[in-house]
Amino acid sequence: GAVVSQHPSRVICKSGTSVKIECRSLDFQATTMFWYRQFPKQSLMLMATSNEGSKATYEQGVEKDKFLINHASLTLSTLTVASAHPEDSSFYICSAAGGGSTDTQYFGPGTRLTVL
Amino acid sequence: QKEVEQNSGPLSVPEGAIASLNCTYSDRGSQSFFWYRQYSGKSPELIMFIYSNGDKEDGRFTAQLNKASQYVSLLIRDSQPSDSATYLCAVNGGGGYNKLIFGAGTRLAVHP
């Protein structure tokens, strides 16, 4: 149980393109979903927290107009990187909480974004 | 600011030995503690969580929690080369959204 999927697993795009990443909880209802970013050899950085039907809460320094989060249902959250630039190239990982223990986060497999 | 501290390593242990990974946290009010494993280029996967003082065992893994000293540890018995990864300690940061505060991780290398 507690499986989280992410799509796509890898994206290569040109600068200026908007990229949408989907995160789904497959076998449980996720009350909260989280979006992280991880640069090579660095630790996880929380970008935002979202609850179904509510506006996302962004961490300090994360531009909400650039990283658009929609949490449409208890099983789906999307992150859209608007007008991506090379510095946005990173490993984006979502997690979901709500299966079994309410504060245990289960991670998706991640999306590697490369902006040329 | 709430912090979670881990030794970055690498911690090198021979195959079959016990690997001991440690983590300290700053928020005395923390209630939930997690260990995740992350292989290079992959996302974190949950190993186990612990809420109460003492030991919690799951297969070759034992989590140990001491709230008075504000540390949590993970023991891996009979370490295997496949255990070589970065181990992330995470602590519930409180608030309404169950945000986790992650340590930077300890890199474990198990050599044959």
JSON list of C-alpha atoms in Angstrom, two decimals:
[
{"chain": "A", "resi": 1, "resn": "GLY", "atom": "CA", "xyz": [0.00, 0.00, 0.00]},
{"chain": "A", "resi": 2, "resn": "ALA", "atom": "CA", "xyz": [0.81, 3.76, 0.03]},
{"chain": "A", "resi": 3, "resn": "VAL", "atom": "CA", "xyz": [1.98, 4.04, -3.54]},
{"chain": "A", "resi": 4, "resn": "VAL", "atom": "CA", "xyz": [2.58, 7.43, -5.11]},
{"chain": "A", "resi": 5, "resn": "SER", "atom": "CA", "xyz": [3.18, 7.91, -8.81]},
{"chain": "A", "resi": 6, "resn": "GLN", "atom": "CA", "xyz": [4.64, 10.83, -10.68]},
{"chain": "A", "resi": 7, "resn": "HIS", "atom": "CA", "xyz": [4.48, 11.67, -14.34]},
{"chain": "A", "resi": 8, "resn": "PRO", "atom": "CA", "xyz": [6.52, 12.29, -16.36]},
{"chain": "A", "resi": 9, "resn": "SER", "atom": "CA", "xyz": [9.70, 10.76, -14.96]},
{"chain": "A", "resi": 10, "resn": "ARG", "atom": "CA", "xyz": [11.91, 12.88, -17.17]},
{"chain": "A", "resi": 11, "resn": "VAL", "atom": "CA", "xyz": [11.41, 16.09, -19.11]},
{"chain": "A", "resi": 12, "resn": "ILE", "atom": "CA", "xyz": [13.78, 17.91, -21.41]},
{"chain": "A", "resi": 13, "resn": "CYS", "atom": "CA", "xyz": [12.47, 21.23, -22.70]},
{"chain": "A", "resi": 14, "resn": "LYS", "atom": "CA", "xyz": [13.54, 24.53, -24.16]},
{"chain": "A", "resi": 15, "resn": "SER", "atom": "CA", "xyz": [13.85, 27.66, -22.08]},
{"chain": "A", "resi": 16, "resn": "GLY", "atom": "CA", "xyz": [10.54, 29.48, -21.79]},
{"chain": "A", "resi": 17, "resn": "THR", "atom": "CA", "xyz": [8.42, 26.35, -21.91]},
{"chain": "A", "resi": 18, "resn": "SER", "atom": "CA", "xyz": [5.93, 25.59, -19.15]},
{"chain": "A", "resi": 19, "resn": "VAL", "atom": "CA", "xyz": [6.16, 22.10, -17.71]},
{"chain": "A", "resi": 20, "resn": "LYS", "atom": "CA", "xyz": [3.43, 20.24, -15.82]},
{"chain": "A", "resi": 21, "resn": "ILE", "atom": "CA", "xyz": [4.19, 17.42, -13.40]},
{"chain": "A", "resi": 22, "resn": "GLU", "atom": "CA", "xyz": [1.48, 15.17, -11.99]},
{"chain": "A", "resi": 23, "resn": "CYS", "atom": "CA", "xyz": [1.53, 13.43, -8.64]},
{"chain": "A", "resi": 24, "resn": "ARG", "atom": "CA", "xyz": [-1.02, 10.77, -7.79]},
{"chain": "A", "resi": 25, "resn": "SER", "atom": "CA", "xyz": [-1.66, 8.68, -4.69]},
{"chain": "A", "resi": 26, "resn": "LEU", "atom": "CA", "xyz": [-2.74, 5.33, -6.14]},
{"chain": "A", "resi": 27, "resn": "ASP", "atom": "CA", "xyz": [-4.15, 3.42, -3.20]},
{"chain": "A", "resi": 28, "resn": "PHE", "atom": "CA", "xyz": [-5.00, 5.99, -0.55]},
{"chain": "A", "resi": 29, "resn": "GLN", "atom": "CA", "xyz": [-6.53, 9.40, -0.21]},
{"chain": "A", "resi": 30, "resn": "ALA", "atom": "CA", "xyz": [-3.87, 12.01, 0.39]},
{"chain": "A", "resi": 31, "resn": "THR", "atom": "CA", "xyz": [-5.05, 14.76, 2.67]},
{"chain": "A", "resi": 32, "resn": "THR", "atom": "CA", "xyz": [-1.83, 16.66, 2.06]},
{"chain": "A", "resi": 33, "resn": "MET", "atom": "CA", "xyz": [0.68, 16.61, -0.75]},
{"chain": "A", "resi": 34, "resn": "PHE", "atom": "CA", "xyz": [4.13, 18.13, -0.71]},
{"chain": "A", "resi": 35, "resn": "TRP", "atom": "CA", "xyz": [6.46, 19.25, -3.45]},
{"chain": "A", "resi": 36, "resn": "TYR", "atom": "CA", "xyz": [10.23, 19.10, -3.05]},
{"chain": "A", "resi": 37, "resn": "ARG", "atom": "CA", "xyz": [13.18, 20.02, -5.20]},
{"chain": "A", "resi": 38, "resn": "GLN", "atom": "CA", "xyz": [16.61, 18.43, -4.97]},
{"chain": "A", "resi": 39, "resn": "PHE", "atom": "CA", "xyz": [19.77, 19.60, -6.68]},
{"chain": "A", "resi": 40, "resn": "PRO", "atom": "CA", "xyz": [22.65, 17.14, -7.20]},
{"chain": "A", "resi": 41, "resn": "LYS", "atom": "CA", "xyz": [24.37, 16.10, -3.98]},
{"chain": "A", "resi": 42, "resn": "GLN", "atom": "CA", "xyz": [22.11, 18.38, -1.93]},
{"chain": "A", "resi": 43, "resn": "SER", "atom": "CA", "xyz": [19.35, 17.65, 0.51]},
{"chain": "A", "resi": 44, "resn": "LEU", "atom": "CA", "xyz": [15.62, 17.82, -0.15]},
{"chain": "A", "resi": 45, "resn": "MET", "atom": "CA", "xyz": [14.17, 21.30, -0.22]},
{"chain": "A", "resi": 46, "resn": "LEU", "atom": "CA", "xyz": [10.47, 21.66, 0.50]},
{"chain": "A", "resi": 47, "resn": "MET", "atom": "CA", "xyz": [8.83, 23.99, -1.99]},
{"chain": "A", "resi": 48, "resn": "ALA", "atom": "CA", "xyz": [5.19, 23.93, -0.99]},
{"chain": "A", "resi": 49, "resn": "THR", "atom": "CA", "xyz": [2.46, 22.10, 0.87]},
{"chain": "A", "resi": 50, "resn": "SER", "atom": "CA", "xyz": [-1.00, 21.63, -0.55]},
{"chain": "A", "resi": 51, "resn": "ASN", "atom": "CA", "xyz": [-4.32, 20.37, 0.70]},
{"chain": "A", "resi": 52, "resn": "GLU", "atom": "CA", "xyz": [-7.14, 19.33, -1.57]},
{"chain": "A", "resi": 53, "resn": "GLY", "atom": "CA", "xyz": [-9.32, 22.27, -2.47]},
{"chain": "A", "resi": 54, "resn": "SER", "atom": "CA", "xyz": [-7.08, 24.84, -0.78]},
{"chain": "A", "resi": 55, "resn": "LYS", "atom": "CA", "xyz": [-4.39, 27.18, -1.99]},
{"chain": "A", "resi": 56, "resn": "ALA", "atom": "CA", "xyz": [-0.89, 25.83, -1.58]},
{"chain": "A", "resi": 57, "resn": "THR", "atom": "CA", "xyz": [1.38, 27.13, 1.15]},
{"chain": "A", "resi": 58, "resn": "TYR", "atom": "CA", "xyz": [4.77, 28.04, -0.27]},
{"chain": "A", "resi": 59, "resn": "GLU", "atom": "CA", "xyz": [8.06, 28.03, 1.57]},
{"chain": "A", "resi": 60, "resn": "GLN", "atom": "CA", "xyz": [10.01, 31.23, 1.89]},
{"chain": "A", "resi": 61, "resn": "GLY", "atom": "CA", "xyz": [11.85, 32.09, -1.28]},
{"chain": "A", "resi": 62, "resn": "VAL", "atom": "CA", "xyz": [9.70, 29.93, -3.57]},
{"chain": "A", "resi": 63, "resn": "GLU", "atom": "CA", "xyz": [7.89, 31.98, -6.21]},
{"chain": "A", "resi": 64, "resn": "LYS", "atom": "CA", "xyz": [4.25, 30.99, -6.26]},
{"chain": "A", "resi": 65, "resn": "ASP", "atom": "CA", "xyz": [3.72, 32.55, -9.68]},
{"chain": "A", "resi": 66, "resn": "LYS", "atom": "CA", "xyz": [6.48, 30.43, -11.13]},
{"chain": "A", "resi": 67, "resn": "PHE", "atom": "CA", "xyz": [5.66, 27.15, -9.40]},
{"chain": "A", "resi": 68, "resn": "LEU", "atom": "CA", "xyz": [1.91, 26.75, -9.72]},
{"chain": "A", "resi": 69, "resn": "ILE", "atom": "CA", "xyz": [0.35, 24.03, -7.63]},
{"chain": "A", "resi": 70, "resn": "ASN", "atom": "CA", "xyz": [-3.14, 22.65, -8.08]},
{"chain": "A", "resi": 71, "resn": "HIS", "atom": "CA", "xyz": [-4.53, 20.03, -5.73]},
{"chain": "A", "resi": 72, "resn": "ALA", "atom": "CA", "xyz": [-7.66, 19.06, -7.58]},
{"chain": "A", "resi": 73, "resn": "SER", "atom": "CA", "xyz": [-8.62, 15.96, -5.65]},
{"chain": "A", "resi": 74, "resn": "LEU", "atom": "CA", "xyz": [-7.55, 13.74, -2.77]},
{"chain": "A", "resi": 75, "resn": "THR", "atom": "CA", "xyz": [-5.45, 11.69, -5.20]},
{"chain": "A", "resi": 76, "resn": "LEU", "atom": "CA", "xyz": [-4.01, 14.26, -7.59]},
{"chain": "A", "resi": 77, "resn": "SER", "atom": "CA", "xyz": [-1.76, 17.28, -7.29]},
{"chain": "A", "resi": 78, "resn": "THR", "atom": "CA", "xyz": [0.03, 19.04, -10.13]},
{"chain": "A", "resi": 79, "resn": "LEU", "atom": "CA", "xyz": [3.07, 21.30, -10.22]},
{"chain": "A", "resi": 80, "resn": "THR", "atom": "CA", "xyz": [3.50, 23.58, -13.21]},
{"chain": "A", "resi": 81, "resn": "VAL", "atom": "CA", "xyz": [6.85, 25.23, -13.72]},
{"chain": "A", "resi": 82, "resn": "ALA", "atom": "CA", "xyz": [5.94, 28.36, -15.65]},
{"chain": "A", "resi": 83, "resn": "SER", "atom": "CA", "xyz": [8.37, 29.63, -18.29]},
{"chain": "A", "resi": 84, "resn": "ALA", "atom": "CA", "xyz": [11.13, 27.30, -17.19]},
{"chain": "A", "resi": 85, "resn": "HIS", "atom": "CA", "xyz": [14.75, 28.43, -17.37]},
{"chain": "A", "resi": 86, "resn": "PRO", "atom": "CA", "xyz": [17.99, 26.45, -17.10]},
{"chain": "A", "resi": 87, "resn": "GLU", "atom": "CA", "xyz": [18.30, 27.29, -13.40]},
{"chain": "A", "resi": 88, "resn": "ASP", "atom": "CA", "xyz": [15.00, 25.44, -12.82]},
{"chain": "A", "resi": 89, "resn": "SER", "atom": "CA", "xyz": [16.66, 22.20, -13.92]},
{"chain": "A", "resi": 90, "resn": "SER", "atom": "CA", "xyz": [16.41, 19.89, -10.94]},
{"chain": "A", "resi": 91, "resn": "PHE", "atom": "CA", "xyz": [14.86, 16.72, -9.53]},
{"chain": "A", "resi": 92, "resn": "TYR", "atom": "CA", "xyz": [11.27, 17.44, -8.47]},
{"chain": "A", "resi": 93, "resn": "ILE", "atom": "CA", "xyz": [9.72, 15.01, -6.02]},
{"chain": "A", "resi": 94, "resn": "CYS", "atom": "CA", "xyz": [6.23, 14.92, -4.63]},
{"chain": "A", "resi": 95, "resn": "SER", "atom": "CA", "xyz": [5.06, 13.18, -1.50]},
{"chain": "A", "resi": 96, "resn": "ALA", "atom": "CA", "xyz": [1.65, 12.40, -0.12]},
{"chain": "A", "resi": 97, "resn": "ALA", "atom": "CA", "xyz": [0.42, 11.98, 3.43]},
{"chain": "A", "resi": 98, "resn": "GLY", "atom": "CA", "xyz": [-2.81, 10.49, 4.65]},
{"chain": "A", "resi": 99, "resn": "GLY", "atom": "CA", "xyz": [-2.44, 6.76, 4.16]},
{"chain": "A", "resi": 100, "resn": "GLY", "atom": "CA", "xyz": [-2.33, 4.88, 7.46]},
{"chain": "A", "resi": 101, "resn": "SER", "atom": "CA", "xyz": [-0.45, 7.33, 9.63]},
{"chain": "A", "resi": 102, "resn": "THR", "atom": "CA", "xyz": [-1.57, 10.87, 8.88]},
{"chain": "A", "resi": 103, "resn": "ASP", "atom": "CA", "xyz": [1.87, 12.44, 9.02]},
{"chain": "A", "resi": 104, "resn": "THR", "atom": "CA", "xyz": [3.88, 9.75, 7.24]},
{"chain": "A", "resi": 105, "resn": "GLN", "atom": "CA", "xyz": [4.93, 10.97, 3.82]},
{"chain": "A", "resi": 106, "resn": "TYR", "atom": "CA", "xyz": [5.22, 8.58, 0.90]},
{"chain": "A", "resi": 107, "resn": "PHE", "atom": "CA", "xyz": [7.30, 9.81, -1.98]},
{"chain": "A", "resi": 108, "resn": "GLY", "atom": "CA", "xyz": [6.73, 9.58, -5.68]},
{"chain": "A", "resi": 109, "resn": "PRO", "atom": "CA", "xyz": [9.60, 8.43, -7.91]},
{"chain": "A", "resi": 110, "resn": "GLY", "atom": "CA", "xyz": [10.49, 11.99, -8.92]},
{"chain": "A", "resi": 111, "resn": "THR", "atom": "CA", "xyz": [10.68, 13.97, -12.15]},
{"chain": "A", "resi": 112, "resn": "ARG", "atom": "CA", "xyz": [14.00, 15.02, -13.56]},
{"chain": "A", "resi": 113, "resn": "LEU", "atom": "CA", "xyz": [13.63, 18.34, -15.37]},
{"chain": "A", "resi": 114, "resn": "THR", "atom": "CA", "xyz": [16.29, 19.58, -17.76]},
{"chain": "A", "resi": 115, "resn": "VAL", "atom": "CA", "xyz": [15.78, 23.01, -19.30]},
{"chain": "A", "resi": 116, "resn": "LEU", "atom": "CA", "xyz": [18.01, 23.76, -22.25]},
{"chain": "B", "resi": 1, "resn": "GLN", "atom": "CA", "xyz": [14.37, 27.61, 13.55]},
{"chain": "B", "resi": 2, "resn": "LYS", "atom": "CA", "xyz": [13.71, 23.90, 13.86]},
{"chain": "B", "resi": 3, "resn": "GLU", "atom": "CA", "xyz": [16.70, 21.83, 12.83]},
{"chain": "B", "resi": 4, "resn": "VAL", "atom": "CA", "xyz": [17.58, 18.22, 12.24]},
{"chain": "B", "resi": 5, "resn": "GLU", "atom": "CA", "xyz": [21.27, 17.35, 12.26]},
{"chain": "B", "resi": 6, "resn": "GLN", "atom": "CA", "xyz": [23.00, 14.34, 10.77]},
{"chain": "B", "resi": 7, "resn": "ASN", "atom": "CA", "xyz": [26.62, 13.52, 10.14]},
{"chain": "B", "resi": 8, "resn": "SER", "atom": "CA", "xyz": [27.06, 13.64, 6.37]},
{"chain": "B", "resi": 9, "resn": "GLY", "atom": "CA", "xyz": [29.49, 10.72, 6.33]},
{"chain": "B", "resi": 10, "resn": "PRO", "atom": "CA", "xyz": [30.39, 8.70, 4.48]},
{"chain": "B", "resi": 11, "resn": "LEU", "atom": "CA", "xyz": [29.98, 6.02, 7.08]},
{"chain": "B", "resi": 12, "resn": "SER", "atom": "CA", "xyz": [31.88, 3.01, 5.86]},
{"chain": "B", "resi": 13, "resn": "VAL", "atom": "CA", "xyz": [31.15, -0.43, 7.31]},
{"chain": "B", "resi": 14, "resn": "PRO", "atom": "CA", "xyz": [32.11, -3.94, 6.21]},
{"chain": "B", "resi": 15, "resn": "GLU", "atom": "CA", "xyz": [29.46, -6.31, 4.95]},
{"chain": "B", "resi": 16, "resn": "GLY", "atom": "CA", "xyz": [27.76, -8.13, 7.81]},
{"chain": "B", "resi": 17, "resn": "ALA", "atom": "CA", "xyz": [28.50, -5.43, 10.38]},
{"chain": "B", "resi": 18, "resn": "ILE", "atom": "CA", "xyz": [26.05, -3.21, 12.22]},
{"chain": "B", "resi": 19, "resn": "ALA", "atom": "CA", "xyz": [25.68, 0.29, 10.80]},
{"chain": "B", "resi": 20, "resn": "SER", "atom": "CA", "xyz": [24.66, 2.96, 13.29]},
{"chain": "B", "resi": 21, "resn": "LEU", "atom": "CA", "xyz": [23.18, 6.21, 12.00]},
{"chain": "B", "resi": 22, "resn": "ASN", "atom": "CA", "xyz": [22.43, 9.09, 14.32]},
{"chain": "B", "resi": 23, "resn": "CYS", "atom": "CA", "xyz": [20.25, 12.16, 14.20]},
{"chain": "B", "resi": 24, "resn": "THR", "atom": "CA", "xyz": [19.57, 15.00, 16.62]},
{"chain": "B", "resi": 25, "resn": "TYR", "atom": "CA", "xyz": [16.73, 17.48, 16.50]},
{"chain": "B", "resi": 26, "resn": "SER", "atom": "CA", "xyz": [16.16, 20.86, 18.05]},
{"chain": "B", "resi": 27, "resn": "ASP", "atom": "CA", "xyz": [12.40, 21.00, 18.67]},
{"chain": "B", "resi": 28, "resn": "ARG", "atom": "CA", "xyz": [11.68, 19.34, 21.99]},
{"chain": "B", "resi": 29, "resn": "GLY", "atom": "CA", "xyz": [7.98, 19.22, 21.10]},
{"chain": "B", "resi": 30, "resn": "SER", "atom": "CA", "xyz": [8.48, 16.92, 18.11]},
{"chain": "B", "resi": 31, "resn": "GLN", "atom": "CA", "xyz": [6.33, 13.81, 18.24]},
{"chain": "B", "resi": 32, "resn": "SER", "atom": "CA", "xyz": [6.98, 11.82, 15.07]},
{"chain": "B", "resi": 33, "resn": "PHE", "atom": "CA", "xyz": [10.29, 10.62, 13.68]},
{"chain": "B", "resi": 34, "resn": "PHE", "atom": "CA", "xyz": [11.07, 8.97, 10.37]},
{"chain": "B", "resi": 35, "resn": "TRP", "atom": "CA", "xyz": [13.92, 7.30, 8.57]},
{"chain": "B", "resi": 36, "resn": "TYR", "atom": "CA", "xyz": [14.07, 7.31, 4.79]},
{"chain": "B", "resi": 37, "resn": "ARG", "atom": "CA", "xyz": [16.59, 5.73, 2.45]},
{"chain": "B", "resi": 38, "resn": "GLN", "atom": "CA", "xyz": [17.57, 7.42, -0.78]},
{"chain": "B", "resi": 39, "resn": "TYR", "atom": "CA", "xyz": [19.61, 5.75, -3.47]},
{"chain": "B", "resi": 40, "resn": "SER", "atom": "CA", "xyz": [21.57, 7.98, -5.81]},
{"chain": "B", "resi": 41, "resn": "GLY", "atom": "CA", "xyz": [19.28, 9.47, -8.44]},
{"chain": "B", "resi": 42, "resn": "LYS", "atom": "CA", "xyz": [16.13, 8.09, -6.81]},
{"chain": "B", "resi": 43, "resn": "SER", "atom": "CA", "xyz": [13.48, 9.48, -4.50]},
{"chain": "B", "resi": 44, "resn": "PRO", "atom": "CA", "xyz": [13.37, 8.71, -0.77]},
{"chain": "B", "resi": 45, "resn": "GLU", "atom": "CA", "xyz": [11.66, 5.56, 0.42]},
{"chain": "B", "resi": 46, "resn": "LEU", "atom": "CA", "xyz": [10.29, 5.11, 3.91]},
{"chain": "B", "resi": 47, "resn": "ILE", "atom": "CA", "xyz": [12.15, 2.65, 6.12]},
{"chain": "B", "resi": 48, "resn": "MET", "atom": "CA", "xyz": [10.27, 3.16, 9.36]},
{"chain": "B", "resi": 49, "resn": "PHE", "atom": "CA", "xyz": [8.78, 5.63, 11.76]},
{"chain": "B", "resi": 50, "resn": "ILE", "atom": "CA", "xyz": [8.84, 5.83, 15.55]},
{"chain": "B", "resi": 51, "resn": "TYR", "atom": "CA", "xyz": [6.73, 7.81, 17.97]},
{"chain": "B", "resi": 52, "resn": "SER", "atom": "CA", "xyz": [7.61, 6.46, 21.42]},
{"chain": "B", "resi": 53, "resn": "ASN", "atom": "CA", "xyz": [10.81, 6.40, 23.42]},
{"chain": "B", "resi": 54, "resn": "GLY", "atom": "CA", "xyz": [12.73, 3.17, 23.13]},
{"chain": "B", "resi": 55, "resn": "ASP", "atom": "CA", "xyz": [13.40, 0.75, 20.31]},
{"chain": "B", "resi": 56, "resn": "LYS", "atom": "CA", "xyz": [11.32, -0.30, 17.35]},
{"chain": "B", "resi": 57, "resn": "GLU", "atom": "CA", "xyz": [12.44, -3.20, 15.24]},
{"chain": "B", "resi": 58, "resn": "ASP", "atom": "CA", "xyz": [11.53, -4.08, 11.67]},
{"chain": "B", "resi": 59, "resn": "GLY", "atom": "CA", "xyz": [13.57, -6.86, 10.12]},
{"chain": "B", "resi": 60, "resn": "ARG", "atom": "CA", "xyz": [17.23, -5.83, 10.04]},
{"chain": "B", "resi": 61, "resn": "PHE", "atom": "CA", "xyz": [16.36, -2.26, 11.02]},
{"chain": "B", "resi": 62, "resn": "THR", "atom": "CA", "xyz": [15.96, -0.88, 14.54]},
{"chain": "B", "resi": 63, "resn": "ALA", "atom": "CA", "xyz": [15.00, 2.71, 15.25]},
{"chain": "B", "resi": 64, "resn": "GLN", "atom": "CA", "xyz": [15.85, 4.10, 18.66]},
{"chain": "B", "resi": 65, "resn": "LEU", "atom": "CA", "xyz": [14.28, 7.24, 20.10]},
{"chain": "B", "resi": 66, "resn": "ASN", "atom": "CA", "xyz": [15.35, 9.22, 23.15]},
{"chain": "B", "resi": 67, "resn": "LYS", "atom": "CA", "xyz": [13.19, 12.32, 23.49]},
{"chain": "B", "resi": 68, "resn": "ALA", "atom": "CA", "xyz": [14.96, 13.55, 26.62]},
{"chain": "B", "resi": 69, "resn": "SER", "atom": "CA", "xyz": [18.25, 13.71, 24.72]},
{"chain": "B", "resi": 70, "resn": "GLN", "atom": "CA", "xyz": [16.54, 14.68, 21.48]},
{"chain": "B", "resi": 71, "resn": "TYR", "atom": "CA", "xyz": [18.13, 12.05, 19.32]},
{"chain": "B", "resi": 72, "resn": "VAL", "atom": "CA", "xyz": [16.94, 9.27, 17.12]},
{"chain": "B", "resi": 73, "resn": "SER", "atom": "CA", "xyz": [19.09, 6.58, 15.61]},
{"chain": "B", "resi": 74, "resn": "LEU", "atom": "CA", "xyz": [18.83, 3.80, 13.07]},
{"chain": "B", "resi": 75, "resn": "LEU", "atom": "CA", "xyz": [20.69, 0.53, 13.38]},
{"chain": "B", "resi": 76, "resn": "ILE", "atom": "CA", "xyz": [21.11, -1.73, 10.38]},
{"chain": "B", "resi": 77, "resn": "ARG", "atom": "CA", "xyz": [22.13, -5.26, 11.29]},
{"chain": "B", "resi": 78, "resn": "ASP", "atom": "CA", "xyz": [23.96, -7.57, 8.90]},
{"chain": "B", "resi": 79, "resn": "SER", "atom": "CA", "xyz": [24.67, -4.67, 6.55]},
{"chain": "B", "resi": 80, "resn": "GLN", "atom": "CA", "xyz": [24.68, -5.53, 2.86]},
{"chain": "B", "resi": 81, "resn": "PRO", "atom": "CA", "xyz": [26.24, -3.69, -0.09]},
{"chain": "B", "resi": 82, "resn": "SER", "atom": "CA", "xyz": [22.67, -3.01, -1.24]},
{"chain": "B", "resi": 83, "resn": "ASP", "atom": "CA", "xyz": [22.19, -0.92, 1.91]},
{"chain": "B", "resi": 84, "resn": "SER", "atom": "CA", "xyz": [24.68, 1.61, 0.53]},
{"chain": "B", "resi": 85, "resn": "ALA", "atom": "CA", "xyz": [22.61, 4.78, 0.20]},
{"chain": "B", "resi": 86, "resn": "THR", "atom": "CA", "xyz": [21.92, 8.10, 1.89]},
{"chain": "B", "resi": 87, "resn": "TYR", "atom": "CA", "xyz": [19.75, 7.83, 4.98]},
{"chain": "B", "resi": 88, "resn": "LEU", "atom": "CA", "xyz": [17.52, 10.76, 5.79]},
{"chain": "B", "resi": 89, "resn": "CYS", "atom": "CA", "xyz": [16.21, 11.48, 9.24]},
{"chain": "B", "resi": 90, "resn": "ALA", "atom": "CA", "xyz": [12.95, 13.46, 9.35]},
{"chain": "B", "resi": 91, "resn": "VAL", "atom": "CA", "xyz": [11.02, 14.98, 12.21]},
{"chain": "B", "resi": 92, "resn": "ASN", "atom": "CA", "xyz": [7.45, 16.24, 12.21]},
{"chain": "B", "resi": 93, "resn": "GLY", "atom": "CA", "xyz": [7.71, 20.01, 12.18]},
{"chain": "B", "resi": 94, "resn": "GLY", "atom": "CA", "xyz": [4.34, 20.59, 13.82]},
{"chain": "B", "resi": 95, "resn": "GLY", "atom": "CA", "xyz": [1.68, 22.93, 12.59]},
{"chain": "B", "resi": 96, "resn": "GLY", "atom": "CA", "xyz": [-1.44, 21.91, 10.77]},
{"chain": "B", "resi": 97, "resn": "TYR", "atom": "CA", "xyz": [0.04, 20.34, 7.67]},
{"chain": "B", "resi": 98, "resn": "ASN", "atom": "CA", "xyz": [2.36, 17.70, 9.12]},
{"chain": "B", "resi": 99, "resn": "LYS", "atom": "CA", "xyz": [5.40, 19.17, 7.41]},
{"chain": "B", "resi": 100, "resn": "LEU", "atom": "CA", "xyz": [8.56, 17.13, 7.91]},
{"chain": "B", "resi": 101, "resn": "ILE", "atom": "CA", "xyz": [11.91, 18.67, 8.67]},
{"chain": "B", "resi": 102, "resn": "PHE", "atom": "CA", "xyz": [14.64, 16.64, 6.98]},
{"chain": "B", "resi": 103, "resn": "GLY", "atom": "CA", "xyz": [18.25, 16.28, 7.91]},
{"chain": "B", "resi": 104, "resn": "ALA", "atom": "CA", "xyz": [20.83, 16.53, 5.15]},
{"chain": "B", "resi": 105, "resn": "GLY", "atom": "CA", "xyz": [21.36, 12.78, 5.28]},
{"chain": "B", "resi": 106, "resn": "THR", "atom": "CA", "xyz": [24.17, 10.39, 6.11]},
{"chain": "B", "resi": 107, "resn": "ARG", "atom": "CA", "xyz": [25.82, 8.52, 3.28]},
{"chain": "B", "resi": 108, "resn": "LEU", "atom": "CA", "xyz": [26.39, 4.86, 4.14]},
{"chain": "B", "resi": 109, "resn": "ALA", "atom": "CA", "xyz": [28.86, 2.72, 2.21]},
{"chain": "B", "resi": 110, "resn": "VAL", "atom": "CA", "xyz": [28.86, -1.02, 2.88]},
{"chain": "B", "resi": 111, "resn": "HIS", "atom": "CA", "xyz": [31.91, -2.69, 1.40]},
{"chain": "B", "resi": 112, "resn": "PRO", "atom": "CA", "xyz": [32.24, -6.41, 0.67]}
]
